[in-house]
Amino acid sequence: VQGVFTGPSEFHIFNTMKLCERANLPFYTTEDIWKICSDKRLFKNLCNQNNVPSVSEYIINGDQKGELLDKNDYPVIVKPVDCGSSIGISVCNSNKELEVAIDYALSFSKKKEVIVEKYIENRGLVTNIRYIALDGDIHLSLLGDQYIVDPVDRTALITGVTVFPSMHTKLYLKKNNAKVMEMFRNLGVKNGSFFMQALPYNNEILIHEMGMRISGGLIYKITEPLNNLNDFKLMLNYAMGEKIDSEEVINSIDIFLKGKTAIDLCIPLKHGVIKETHGIEKVKSEYDIVDFIQYYNIGDEIKKDYIGSLQQLFCRVKFIAENIDQAISIIEGIQNTISIIDSNNEDMIFMKFDVNRIKENRDLYNSLQ
């Protein structure tokens, strides 16, 4: 055995790390670093210690639920400290809702701890920030604007569309990047690809969680055709003990994607059983799709408890456009072409993405500069 590697599952990553340690095989991170970066509370503490702007929060353990309820300014968002994929998350507007949300989040947390943060009202926009570490050198590799599916009723706080590069890239470079790179150097990060999630608000970028791993969104499907950057291959080669050409990797990084616009479009479903799918092959043939990942097929069931988590997604569609206007047009075309019908002969698509949100957010951001 030359090496062991796994995908974005944090359960599998932790066990792969332990296996590599026992077998004396290369692994990109350490258990100490992993424990901090996979725990929302510990990571927020790390940000605070390094003066990296983050979202205001309270920590509530299962036996302390009543102590902090009156101190929150609503709305707040409640999450398990140790879960990803939007699992166990709720937005609350009252103490009564908060008590229910805490119990719900605790039911998913192995540590039996939740994190309660101020819910930032920013039109459902998240900044996705990606880094690559090479022998201790930290490099910003890409930023994206991630729009959640349902920012109004907040029933699905999962990704609807991500636009690359982010309109906040220059702001992040100016205000956050140097502090963040220093934070990861101080932590001892040496190698690997990793990402953070942040909330743009009042001309600031407020970081709230991260993943010390490649993302499940497989963004290398976008960066490789544009600038030959594939963080999956990079991680795989490292696991095999192969020497990484750092200069080649650094030269391939282009956080502005050569002036192009790349899109990761998600199609969320309502609960039910899939009876029919239409338009998938037409989308693949009519548009220059770089990747189409389909998670469900005819006969599969989307259960009620999938709603609000990434298990709700029918597919991810990635494509590259010349500019944002062309990207918006293609999003509309794809959404008007794909249809999913349930066993009751009803439309199963949870919500189509409103492309006006992209235009409105870009106009608002530009007005603040």
Coordinates of C-alpha atoms in Angstrom, one line a residue:
V1 CA 0.0 0.0 0.0
Q2 CA 1.5 3.3 -1.1
G3 CA -1.2 5.6 0.2
V4 CA -4.7 6.0 1.5
F5 CA -7.2 8.7 0.4
T6 CA -10.8 9.5 0.8
G7 CA -13.4 12.1 -0.3
P8 CA -15.1 14.9 1.6
S9 CA -16.8 12.8 4.3
E10 CA -15.5 14.0 7.7
F11 CA -16.1 10.6 9.2
H12 CA -14.0 8.9 6.6
I13 CA -11.3 11.6 6.7
F14 CA -10.8 11.2 10.4
N15 CA -10.5 7.4 10.1
T16 CA -8.2 7.7 7.1
M17 CA -6.0 10.0 9.2
K18 CA -5.8 7.4 12.0
L19 CA -5.1 4.6 9.5
C20 CA -2.3 6.6 7.9
E21 CA -0.8 7.4 11.3
R22 CA -0.7 3.6 12.2
A23 CA 0.6 2.6 8.8
N24 CA 3.2 5.5 8.7
L25 CA 1.7 6.8 5.5
P26 CA 1.5 10.5 4.4
F27 CA -1.6 12.5 5.4
Y28 CA -2.1 16.2 4.8
T29 CA -3.1 17.3 8.3
T30 CA -2.7 16.3 11.9
E31 CA -5.3 15.2 14.5
D32 CA -4.8 18.4 16.6
I33 CA -5.4 20.6 13.5
W34 CA -8.4 18.5 12.5
K35 CA -10.1 18.7 15.9
I36 CA -10.0 22.5 15.8
C37 CA -11.1 22.9 12.2
S38 CA -13.9 20.4 12.3
D39 CA -15.5 21.9 15.4
K40 CA -17.4 25.2 14.8
R41 CA -16.8 26.4 18.4
L42 CA -13.1 25.7 18.4
F43 CA -12.7 27.2 15.0
K44 CA -14.5 30.4 16.0
N45 CA -12.2 30.6 19.0
L46 CA -9.2 30.3 16.7
C47 CA -10.6 33.2 14.6
N48 CA -11.1 35.4 17.7
Q49 CA -7.5 34.6 18.9
N50 CA -6.1 35.8 15.6
N51 CA -8.4 38.9 15.2
V52 CA -10.1 37.4 12.2
P53 CA -13.7 38.9 11.9
S54 CA -16.4 36.4 12.7
V55 CA -20.1 36.2 13.4
S56 CA -21.3 37.0 17.0
E57 CA -22.3 33.8 18.9
Y58 CA -23.2 32.1 22.1
I59 CA -22.2 28.6 23.1
I60 CA -24.9 26.5 24.8
N61 CA -24.4 23.0 26.2
G62 CA -27.2 20.6 26.6
D63 CA -27.5 21.2 30.4
Q64 CA -27.2 25.0 30.1
K65 CA -30.1 25.6 27.7
G66 CA -32.0 28.0 29.9
E67 CA -29.1 30.2 30.9
L68 CA -28.6 32.2 27.7
L69 CA -32.1 32.3 26.1
D70 CA -32.8 35.9 27.2
K71 CA -29.5 37.2 25.9
N72 CA -30.0 36.6 22.2
D73 CA -31.1 39.3 19.8
Y74 CA -33.3 37.5 17.3
P75 CA -33.2 36.1 14.7
V76 CA -30.5 33.6 15.6
I77 CA -29.2 30.5 13.9
V78 CA -28.6 27.2 15.8
K79 CA -26.2 24.5 14.6
P80 CA -24.5 21.4 16.1
V81 CA -20.8 22.3 16.6
D82 CA -19.7 19.1 14.9
C83 CA -21.9 18.5 11.8
G84 CA -21.6 19.6 8.2
S85 CA -23.8 19.5 5.1
S86 CA -26.4 21.9 6.8
I87 CA -27.5 19.1 9.1
G88 CA -29.3 20.1 12.3
I89 CA -29.6 23.8 11.5
S90 CA -32.6 26.0 12.4
V91 CA -33.3 29.8 12.4
C92 CA -35.2 31.1 15.4
N93 CA -37.2 34.2 16.1
S94 CA -38.3 33.6 19.7
N95 CA -37.2 31.8 22.9
K96 CA -39.8 29.1 22.3
E97 CA -38.3 28.4 18.8
L98 CA -34.8 28.5 20.3
E99 CA -35.6 25.8 22.8
V100 CA -36.9 23.5 20.1
A101 CA -33.9 24.3 17.8
I102 CA -31.4 23.5 20.5
D103 CA -32.9 20.1 21.2
Y104 CA -33.0 19.5 17.4
A105 CA -29.3 20.4 17.0
L106 CA -28.2 18.4 20.0
S107 CA -29.8 15.3 18.5
F108 CA -27.2 15.4 15.7
S109 CA -24.2 16.4 17.8
K110 CA -21.9 13.7 19.1
K111 CA -20.4 16.2 21.5
K112 CA -23.8 17.3 22.6
E113 CA -22.9 21.0 22.0
V114 CA -24.5 23.6 19.8
I115 CA -23.5 27.0 18.6
V116 CA -26.0 29.8 18.5
E117 CA -25.0 32.7 16.3
K118 CA -26.6 36.0 15.3
Y119 CA -28.5 35.3 12.1
I120 CA -27.1 37.8 9.6
E121 CA -29.8 39.3 7.4
N122 CA -27.9 39.7 4.1
R123 CA -30.3 38.4 1.5
G124 CA -29.1 34.8 1.8
L125 CA -25.6 35.3 0.6
V126 CA -22.5 33.4 1.8
T127 CA -18.9 33.9 0.7
N128 CA -17.1 30.6 0.0
I129 CA -13.3 31.0 0.5
R130 CA -10.8 28.4 -0.7
Y131 CA -7.1 27.9 0.1
I132 CA -4.3 25.6 -0.8
A133 CA -1.3 24.9 1.5
L134 CA 2.0 23.7 0.1
D135 CA 4.9 22.9 2.5
G136 CA 3.6 25.6 4.9
D137 CA 2.9 28.3 2.3
I138 CA -0.8 29.3 2.3
H139 CA -2.3 30.5 -1.0
L140 CA -5.8 31.9 -1.6
S141 CA -7.2 29.9 -4.6
L142 CA -10.7 31.1 -5.2
L143 CA -13.8 32.9 -3.7
G144 CA -17.4 32.4 -4.7
D145 CA -20.8 34.0 -3.9
Q146 CA -23.1 31.3 -2.6
Y147 CA -26.8 32.0 -2.6
I148 CA -29.0 29.9 -0.2
V149 CA -32.2 28.4 -1.6
D150 CA -34.7 30.0 0.7
P151 CA -33.6 33.2 2.5
V152 CA -37.2 34.4 3.1
D153 CA -38.9 31.5 4.9
R154 CA -35.5 29.9 5.7
T155 CA -36.8 26.4 5.2
A156 CA -33.8 25.4 3.1
L157 CA -30.5 27.1 4.1
I158 CA -28.6 25.1 1.5
T159 CA -26.8 26.2 -1.6
G160 CA -29.0 27.2 -4.6
V161 CA -26.3 28.8 -6.8
T162 CA -22.6 29.6 -6.4
V163 CA -21.0 32.3 -8.6
F164 CA -17.3 32.3 -9.2
P165 CA -15.3 34.5 -8.8
S166 CA -16.9 36.3 -5.9
M167 CA -17.8 40.0 -6.2
H168 CA -16.2 40.3 -2.7
T169 CA -12.8 39.1 -3.8
K170 CA -11.1 42.5 -3.7
L171 CA -12.7 43.3 -0.4
Y172 CA -11.5 40.1 1.1
L173 CA -8.0 40.6 -0.1
K174 CA -8.0 44.0 1.4
K175 CA -9.5 43.2 4.8
N176 CA -9.2 39.5 5.6
N177 CA -6.7 37.5 3.6
A178 CA -3.4 38.4 5.4
K179 CA -4.9 37.7 8.8
V180 CA -6.4 34.4 7.7
M181 CA -3.2 33.2 6.1
E182 CA -1.2 34.1 9.2
M183 CA -3.8 32.3 11.4
F184 CA -3.4 29.0 9.4
R185 CA 0.4 29.4 9.5
N186 CA 0.3 29.9 13.3
L187 CA -2.0 26.8 13.5
G188 CA 0.7 24.7 11.7
V189 CA -1.2 24.0 8.5
K190 CA 1.4 22.6 6.0
N191 CA -0.4 20.9 3.2
G192 CA -3.8 20.4 1.7
S193 CA -6.9 22.1 0.2
F194 CA -9.4 23.6 2.5
F195 CA -12.3 26.1 2.6
M196 CA -14.2 28.5 4.8
Q197 CA -17.7 29.9 4.9
A198 CA -18.3 33.6 5.7
L199 CA -21.1 36.1 5.6
P200 CA -20.7 39.4 3.8
Y201 CA -22.3 42.2 5.9
N202 CA -21.9 45.9 6.0
N203 CA -18.8 45.8 3.9
E204 CA -17.2 43.2 6.1
I205 CA -16.5 39.5 5.6
L206 CA -17.5 37.6 8.8
I207 CA -16.2 34.1 8.9
H208 CA -18.2 31.4 10.8
E209 CA -17.0 27.9 9.8
M210 CA -14.6 25.8 7.7
G211 CA -13.7 22.4 6.3
M212 CA -10.1 21.1 6.5
R213 CA -10.8 19.1 3.3
I214 CA -11.8 19.3 -0.3
S215 CA -15.4 20.4 -0.6
G216 CA -18.3 18.2 -1.7
G217 CA -19.0 20.7 -4.4
L218 CA -16.0 19.4 -6.4
I219 CA -15.0 22.9 -7.6
Y220 CA -11.9 21.5 -9.3
K221 CA -14.3 20.6 -12.1
I222 CA -14.4 24.4 -12.7
T223 CA -10.8 25.4 -12.0
E224 CA -9.1 22.6 -14.0
P225 CA -10.5 23.5 -17.4
L226 CA -9.9 27.2 -16.8
N227 CA -6.4 27.2 -15.3
N228 CA -5.4 23.6 -14.8
L229 CA -5.8 23.7 -11.0
N230 CA -7.1 20.5 -9.6
D231 CA -7.0 20.3 -5.8
F232 CA -8.3 16.7 -5.8
K233 CA -5.4 15.5 -7.8
L234 CA -3.1 17.5 -5.6
M235 CA -4.4 15.9 -2.4
L236 CA -4.3 12.4 -4.1
N237 CA -0.7 12.9 -5.2
Y238 CA 0.3 14.0 -1.7
A239 CA -1.4 10.9 -0.2
M240 CA 0.7 8.7 -2.6
G241 CA 3.9 10.3 -1.4
E242 CA 4.5 12.0 -4.7
K243 CA 6.5 15.3 -4.8
I244 CA 4.3 18.3 -5.5
D245 CA 5.6 20.9 -8.0
S246 CA 4.7 23.9 -5.8
E247 CA 5.7 26.5 -8.4
E248 CA 3.5 24.8 -11.0
V249 CA 0.5 24.8 -8.6
I250 CA 1.1 28.5 -7.6
N251 CA 1.3 29.6 -11.2
S252 CA -2.0 27.9 -12.0
I253 CA -3.9 29.8 -9.3
D254 CA -6.1 32.6 -10.8
I255 CA -8.7 33.9 -8.3
F256 CA -10.4 35.9 -11.0
L257 CA -10.7 32.9 -13.4
K258 CA -9.3 34.7 -16.4
G259 CA -12.2 37.1 -16.5
K260 CA -14.8 34.3 -16.9
T261 CA -17.8 33.5 -14.8
A262 CA -18.3 30.0 -13.4
I263 CA -21.5 28.7 -12.0
D264 CA -22.4 25.8 -9.7
L265 CA -26.2 25.4 -9.9
C266 CA -28.2 23.1 -7.6
I267 CA -31.7 21.8 -8.1
P268 CA -33.4 21.1 -4.8
L269 CA -36.5 18.8 -4.5
K270 CA -39.6 18.6 -2.3
H271 CA -40.2 15.4 -0.4
G272 CA -41.8 12.6 -2.4
V273 CA -40.9 9.8 -4.8
I274 CA -39.5 10.6 -8.2
K275 CA -41.7 9.4 -11.0
E276 CA -40.3 11.2 -14.1
T277 CA -37.3 13.3 -15.0
H278 CA -37.3 15.5 -18.1
G279 CA -34.7 17.8 -19.9
I280 CA -31.5 16.4 -18.4
E281 CA -30.0 15.2 -21.7
K282 CA -31.2 18.3 -23.5
V283 CA -29.3 20.5 -20.9
K284 CA -26.2 18.4 -21.4
S285 CA -26.3 18.7 -25.2
E286 CA -27.4 22.4 -25.5
Y287 CA -25.2 24.0 -22.9
D288 CA -21.4 23.8 -22.4
I289 CA -21.7 21.8 -19.1
V290 CA -18.4 21.0 -17.5
D291 CA -20.0 18.7 -14.9
F292 CA -23.4 17.3 -14.1
I293 CA -23.8 15.3 -10.9
Q294 CA -27.1 13.6 -10.4
Y295 CA -27.8 12.2 -6.9
Y296 CA -31.2 10.6 -7.5
N297 CA -33.0 8.6 -10.1
I298 CA -36.6 7.5 -10.9
G299 CA -38.1 5.6 -8.0
D300 CA -35.9 7.3 -5.4
E301 CA -37.6 8.9 -2.4
I302 CA -36.7 12.3 -1.0
K303 CA -37.7 12.0 2.7
K304 CA -39.2 14.8 4.7
D305 CA -36.2 15.0 7.0
Y306 CA -34.0 15.6 3.9
I307 CA -35.5 19.0 3.5
G308 CA -33.0 21.7 4.6
S309 CA -29.9 19.5 4.1
L310 CA -27.8 18.7 1.1
Q311 CA -29.7 15.4 0.8
Q312 CA -32.5 17.5 -0.7
L313 CA -30.5 18.2 -3.9
F314 CA -31.4 16.4 -7.1
C315 CA -28.3 17.5 -9.0
R316 CA -25.4 20.0 -9.3
V317 CA -24.7 21.6 -12.7
K318 CA -21.4 23.3 -13.4
F319 CA -20.7 25.5 -16.4
I320 CA -18.4 28.4 -17.5
A321 CA -19.7 31.6 -19.1
E322 CA -18.0 34.5 -20.7
N323 CA -19.6 37.0 -18.2
I324 CA -22.2 37.3 -15.5
D325 CA -25.0 38.2 -18.0
Q326 CA -24.4 35.1 -20.0
A327 CA -24.3 33.0 -16.8
I328 CA -27.6 34.3 -15.7
S329 CA -29.2 33.5 -19.1
I330 CA -27.8 29.9 -18.9
I331 CA -29.2 29.5 -15.4
E332 CA -32.6 30.5 -16.6
G333 CA -32.3 28.1 -19.6
I334 CA -31.4 25.1 -17.4
Q335 CA -34.1 25.8 -14.9
N336 CA -36.7 26.1 -17.6
T337 CA -35.6 22.8 -19.2
I338 CA -35.2 20.4 -16.3
S339 CA -38.4 19.1 -14.7
I340 CA -38.9 16.5 -12.0
I341 CA -42.4 14.9 -11.5
D342 CA -43.4 13.0 -8.3
S343 CA -45.7 10.0 -7.9
N344 CA -48.7 12.3 -7.6
N345 CA -47.8 13.9 -11.0
E346 CA -46.9 17.2 -9.4
D347 CA -43.8 19.3 -9.8
M348 CA -41.2 18.1 -7.4
I349 CA -38.7 21.0 -7.7
F350 CA -38.6 22.8 -4.3
M351 CA -37.8 26.3 -5.6
K352 CA -36.3 27.7 -8.8
F353 CA -33.5 30.2 -8.2
D354 CA -34.4 33.8 -8.8
V355 CA -31.6 35.2 -10.9
N356 CA -32.6 38.7 -9.9
R357 CA -30.9 38.0 -6.6
I358 CA -27.6 38.0 -8.4
K359 CA -28.3 41.3 -10.1
E360 CA -29.6 43.0 -6.9
N361 CA -26.7 41.9 -4.8
R362 CA -24.1 43.0 -7.3
D363 CA -25.8 46.4 -7.7
L364 CA -26.0 46.8 -3.9
Y365 CA -22.3 45.8 -3.4
N366 CA -21.2 48.2 -6.2
S367 CA -23.1 51.0 -4.6
L368 CA -21.2 50.5 -1.3
Q369 CA -17.7 50.8 -2.9

